Amino acid sequence: MKAVIVCVSVSHGNTRRIADAMAQALAAPVVEPEELEPADLAGYDLVGFGSGVFTGRLHPRLRHFVRSLPPARPARRAFVFATSGLPEPGFRPFTRPLAHRLERKGFEVVGGFTARGHDTWLPFRLVGGINEHRPDARDLAAAHTFATGLHRRTGGAS
Ligand SMILES: Cc1cc2nc3c(=O)[nH]c(=O)nc-3n(C[C@H](O)[C@H](O)[C@H](O)COP(=O)(O)O)c2cc1C
């Protein structure tokens, strides 16, 4: 099973730390969208897509990359992950819109993961930010466990 993680982490490196924990479990490289041609994903069985949340949405560079992907034929597996300052609203998961877009492209979305991250966006900047030490060791362990589960479910080692 060959995996790759496409990650945009521009604010504090929060999502990158989560991506690195997942990458360890999946033996996968972590790349920025601009490091890949959309067609390159054809060489992978499992693709992770993740970023921080910015005004309620995943980062535009990640969304743009997914929009540019050709249809995934034969269907490939994908997962979506995010870090955010605030807890995810249960009625509108942060990862859902990108997961739906991936499904429309022909991906089988096999999981989603979110964690809190250090957030200094206004108005939180005024109080020195929130979640200063997150993602923390527990978040990274949870990300690793999530990816290990995906690895088992989607075919094990290459
Ligand atoms: C301009 C801006 C907008 C943000 N908007 C949100 C938001 O709508 N909801 C939220 O929970 N966190 C929001 N955040 C916090 C980020 O999602 C959080 O810090 C995330 O972990 C950043 O990930 P990164 O360090 O990988 O870029 C925002 C941060 C910035 C800088």
PDB file of N, CA, C and O in Angstrom, residues 56-90:
ATOM      1  N   GLY A  56     -13.439  29.007   8.773  1.00  0.00           N
ATOM      2  CA  GLY A  56     -14.377  27.896   8.631  1.00  0.00           C
ATOM      3  C   GLY A  56     -14.069  26.907   7.521  1.00  0.00           C
ATOM      4  O   GLY A  56     -14.775  25.911   7.373  1.00  0.00           O
ATOM      5  N   ARG A  57     -13.007  27.159   6.759  1.00  0.00           N
ATOM      6  CA  ARG A  57     -12.746  26.268   5.621  1.00  0.00           C
ATOM      7  C   ARG A  57     -11.293  25.818   5.618  1.00  0.00           C
ATOM      8  O   ARG A  57     -10.423  26.487   6.187  1.00  0.00           O
ATOM      9  N   LEU A  58     -11.033  24.722   4.937  1.00  0.00           N
ATOM     10  CA  LEU A  58      -9.650  24.300   4.763  1.00  0.00           C
ATOM     11  C   LEU A  58      -8.937  25.304   3.860  1.00  0.00           C
ATOM     12  O   LEU A  58      -9.554  26.119   3.174  1.00  0.00           O
ATOM     13  N   HIS A  59      -7.600  25.244   3.871  1.00  0.00           N
ATOM     14  CA  HIS A  59      -6.819  26.288   3.201  1.00  0.00           C
ATOM     15  C   HIS A  59      -7.096  26.318   1.691  1.00  0.00           C
ATOM     16  O   HIS A  59      -7.200  25.264   1.049  1.00  0.00           O
ATOM     17  N   PRO A  60      -7.189  27.528   1.113  1.00  0.00           N
ATOM     18  CA  PRO A  60      -7.493  27.618  -0.325  1.00  0.00           C
ATOM     19  C   PRO A  60      -6.504  26.863  -1.218  1.00  0.00           C
ATOM     20  O   PRO A  60      -6.902  26.334  -2.249  1.00  0.00           O
ATOM     21  N   ARG A  61      -5.232  26.779  -0.825  1.00  0.00           N
ATOM     22  CA  ARG A  61      -4.265  26.044  -1.673  1.00  0.00           C
ATOM     23  C   ARG A  61      -4.619  24.561  -1.738  1.00  0.00           C
ATOM     24  O   ARG A  61      -4.451  23.919  -2.775  1.00  0.00           O
ATOM     25  N   LEU A  62      -5.115  24.028  -0.632  1.00  0.00           N
ATOM     26  CA  LEU A  62      -5.509  22.613  -0.621  1.00  0.00           C
ATOM     27  C   LEU A  62      -6.790  22.424  -1.434  1.00  0.00           C
ATOM     28  O   LEU A  62      -6.911  21.490  -2.233  1.00  0.00           O
ATOM     29  N   ARG A  63      -7.739  23.333  -1.245  1.00  0.00           N
ATOM     30  CA  ARG A  63      -9.014  23.215  -1.977  1.00  0.00           C
ATOM     31  C   ARG A  63      -8.782  23.364  -3.477  1.00  0.00           C
ATOM     32  O   ARG A  63      -9.362  22.652  -4.290  1.00  0.00           O
ATOM     33  N   HIS A  64      -7.883  24.285  -3.836  1.00  0.00           N
ATOM     34  CA  HIS A  64      -7.583  24.492  -5.255  1.00  0.00           C
ATOM     35  C   HIS A  64      -6.961  23.222  -5.852  1.00  0.00           C
ATOM     36  O   HIS A  64      -7.307  22.799  -6.965  1.00  0.00           O
ATOM     37  N   PHE A  65      -6.052  22.616  -5.085  1.00  0.00           N
ATOM     38  CA  PHE A  65      -5.398  21.398  -5.577  1.00  0.00           C
ATOM     39  C   PHE A  65      -6.437  20.302  -5.832  1.00  0.00           C
ATOM     40  O   PHE A  65      -6.420  19.638  -6.869  1.00  0.00           O
ATOM     41  N   VAL A  66      -7.337  20.139  -4.884  1.00  0.00           N
ATOM     42  CA  VAL A  66      -8.355  19.081  -5.048  1.00  0.00           C
ATOM     43  C   VAL A  66      -9.255  19.391  -6.244  1.00  0.00           C
ATOM     44  O   VAL A  66      -9.589  18.491  -7.027  1.00  0.00           O
ATOM     45  N   ARG A  67      -9.595  20.672  -6.415  1.00  0.00           N
ATOM     46  CA  ARG A  67     -10.409  21.031  -7.588  1.00  0.00           C
ATOM     47  C   ARG A  67      -9.698  20.672  -8.890  1.00  0.00           C
ATOM     48  O   ARG A  67     -10.340  20.327  -9.875  1.00  0.00           O
ATOM     49  N   SER A  68      -8.363  20.746  -8.877  1.00  0.00           N
ATOM     50  CA  SER A  68      -7.609  20.523 -10.114  1.00  0.00           C
ATOM     51  C   SER A  68      -7.378  19.030 -10.410  1.00  0.00           C
ATOM     52  O   SER A  68      -6.824  18.702 -11.464  1.00  0.00           O
ATOM     53  N   LEU A  69      -7.773  18.157  -9.501  1.00  0.00           N
ATOM     54  CA  LEU A  69      -7.481  16.735  -9.704  1.00  0.00           C
ATOM     55  C   LEU A  69      -8.345  16.145 -10.813  1.00  0.00           C
ATOM     56  O   LEU A  69      -9.541  16.429 -10.894  1.00  0.00           O
ATOM     57  N   PRO A  70      -7.751  15.276 -11.607  1.00  0.00           N
ATOM     58  CA  PRO A  70      -8.571  14.545 -12.566  1.00  0.00           C
ATOM     59  C   PRO A  70      -9.407  13.503 -11.824  1.00  0.00           C
ATOM     60  O   PRO A  70      -9.101  13.172 -10.676  1.00  0.00           O
ATOM     61  N   PRO A  71     -10.449  12.973 -12.460  1.00  0.00           N
ATOM     62  CA  PRO A  71     -11.249  11.934 -11.794  1.00  0.00           C
ATOM     63  C   PRO A  71     -10.367  10.763 -11.369  1.00  0.00           C
ATOM     64  O   PRO A  71      -9.462  10.365 -12.105  1.00  0.00           O
ATOM     65  N   ALA A  72     -10.615  10.240 -10.168  1.00  0.00           N
ATOM     66  CA  ALA A  72      -9.817   9.125  -9.638  1.00  0.00           C
ATOM     67  C   ALA A  72     -10.381   7.820 -10.173  1.00  0.00           C
ATOM     68  O   ALA A  72     -11.310   7.251  -9.596  1.00  0.00           O
ATOM     69  N   ARG A  73      -9.830   7.372 -11.285  1.00  0.00           N
ATOM     70  CA  ARG A  73     -10.288   6.110 -11.873  1.00  0.00           C
ATOM     71  C   ARG A  73      -9.087   5.219 -12.139  1.00  0.00           C
ATOM     72  O   ARG A  73      -8.181   5.646 -12.864  1.00  0.00           O
ATOM     73  N   PRO A  74      -9.043   4.010 -11.595  1.00  0.00           N
ATOM     74  CA  PRO A  74     -10.032   3.429 -10.699  1.00  0.00           C
ATOM     75  C   PRO A  74     -10.051   4.185  -9.371  1.00  0.00           C
ATOM     76  O   PRO A  74      -9.095   4.903  -9.070  1.00  0.00           O
ATOM     77  N   ALA A  75     -11.138   4.015  -8.606  1.00  0.00           N
ATOM     78  CA  ALA A  75     -11.307   4.760  -7.362  1.00  0.00           C
ATOM     79  C   ALA A  75     -10.096   4.561  -6.448  1.00  0.00           C
ATOM     80  O   ALA A  75      -9.561   3.466  -6.344  1.00  0.00           O
ATOM     81  N   ARG A  76      -9.659   5.665  -5.850  1.00  0.00           N
ATOM     82  CA  ARG A  76      -8.565   5.590  -4.882  1.00  0.00           C
ATOM     83  C   ARG A  76      -9.080   6.029  -3.529  1.00  0.00           C
ATOM     84  O   ARG A  76     -10.040   6.776  -3.440  1.00  0.00           O
ATOM     85  N   ARG A  77      -8.381   5.585  -2.502  1.00  0.00           N
ATOM     86  CA  ARG A  77      -8.828   5.929  -1.152  1.00  0.00           C
ATOM     87  C   ARG A  77      -8.200   7.236  -0.705  1.00  0.00           C
ATOM     88  O   ARG A  77      -7.074   7.557  -1.088  1.00  0.00           O
ATOM     89  N   ALA A  78      -8.943   7.946   0.124  1.00  0.00           N
ATOM     90  CA  ALA A  78      -8.467   9.237   0.616  1.00  0.00           C
ATOM     91  C   ALA A  78      -8.936   9.440   2.046  1.00  0.00           C
ATOM     92  O   ALA A  78      -9.887   8.803   2.510  1.00  0.00           O
ATOM     93  N   PHE A  79      -8.235  10.313   2.767  1.00  0.00           N
ATOM     94  CA  PHE A  79      -8.729  10.792   4.063  1.00  0.00           C
ATOM     95  C   PHE A  79      -8.433  12.274   4.162  1.00  0.00           C
ATOM     96  O   PHE A  79      -7.579  12.806   3.441  1.00  0.00           O
ATOM     97  N   VAL A  80      -9.178  12.945   5.031  1.00  0.00           N
ATOM     98  CA  VAL A  80      -9.062  14.398   5.174  1.00  0.00           C
ATOM     99  C   VAL A  80      -8.833  14.705   6.650  1.00  0.00           C
ATOM    100  O   VAL A  80      -9.465  14.100   7.521  1.00  0.00           O
ATOM    101  N   PHE A  81      -7.921  15.644   6.919  1.00  0.00           N
ATOM    102  CA  PHE A  81      -7.666  16.000   8.316  1.00  0.00           C
ATOM    103  C   PHE A  81      -7.463  17.509   8.426  1.00  0.00           C
ATOM    104  O   PHE A  81      -7.174  18.196   7.434  1.00  0.00           O
ATOM    105  N   ALA A  82      -7.650  17.999   9.643  1.00  0.00           N
ATOM    106  CA  ALA A  82      -7.571  19.447   9.862  1.00  0.00           C
ATOM    107  C   ALA A  82      -7.153  19.730  11.292  1.00  0.00           C
ATOM    108  O   ALA A  82      -7.395  18.922  12.196  1.00  0.00           O
ATOM    109  N   THR A  83      -6.521  20.894  11.485  1.00  0.00           N
ATOM    110  CA  THR A  83      -6.371  21.435  12.839  1.00  0.00           C
ATOM    111  C   THR A  83      -7.088  22.775  12.878  1.00  0.00           C
ATOM    112  O   THR A  83      -7.190  23.485  11.870  1.00  0.00           O
ATOM    113  N   SER A  84      -7.591  23.094  14.056  1.00  0.00           N
ATOM    114  CA  SER A  84      -8.389  24.321  14.201  1.00  0.00           C
ATOM    115  C   SER A  84      -8.233  24.871  15.607  1.00  0.00           C
ATOM    116  O   SER A  84      -7.925  24.128  16.544  1.00  0.00           O
ATOM    117  N   GLY A  85      -8.503  26.153  15.721  1.00  0.00           N
ATOM    118  CA  GLY A  85      -8.468  26.764  17.040  1.00  0.00           C
ATOM    119  C   GLY A  85      -9.659  26.346  17.876  1.00  0.00           C
ATOM    120  O   GLY A  85      -9.533  26.055  19.077  1.00  0.00           O
ATOM    121  N   LEU A  86     -10.794  26.298  17.223  1.00  0.00           N
ATOM    122  CA  LEU A  86     -12.041  26.004  17.933  1.00  0.00           C
ATOM    123  C   LEU A  86     -12.460  24.563  17.675  1.00  0.00           C
ATOM    124  O   LEU A  86     -12.098  23.989  16.644  1.00  0.00           O
ATOM    125  N   PRO A  87     -13.251  23.998  18.587  1.00  0.00           N
ATOM    126  CA  PRO A  87     -13.739  22.638  18.352  1.00  0.00           C
ATOM    127  C   PRO A  87     -14.601  22.599  17.087  1.00  0.00           C
ATOM    128  O   PRO A  87     -15.254  23.584  16.732  1.00  0.00           O
ATOM    129  N   GLU A  88     -14.601  21.462  16.477  1.00  0.00           N
ATOM    130  CA  GLU A  88     -15.384  21.285  15.254  1.00  0.00           C
ATOM    131  C   GLU A  88     -16.873  21.279  15.579  1.00  0.00           C
ATOM    132  O   GLU A  88     -17.302  20.546  16.468  1.00  0.00           O
ATOM    133  N   PRO A  89     -17.676  22.082  14.868  1.00  0.00           N
ATOM    134  CA  PRO A  89     -19.120  22.005  15.111  1.00  0.00           C
ATOM    135  C   PRO A  89     -19.658  20.663  14.609  1.00  0.00           C
ATOM    136  O   PRO A  89     -19.398  20.285  13.462  1.00  0.00           O
ATOM    137  N   GLY A  90     -20.373  19.947  15.454  1.00  0.00           N
ATOM    138  CA  GLY A  90     -20.859  18.613  15.081  1.00  0.00           C
ATOM    139  C   GLY A  90     -21.740  18.636  13.851  1.00  0.00           C
ATOM    140  O   GLY A  90     -21.740  17.688  13.065  1.00  0.00           O
TER     141      GLY A  90
END
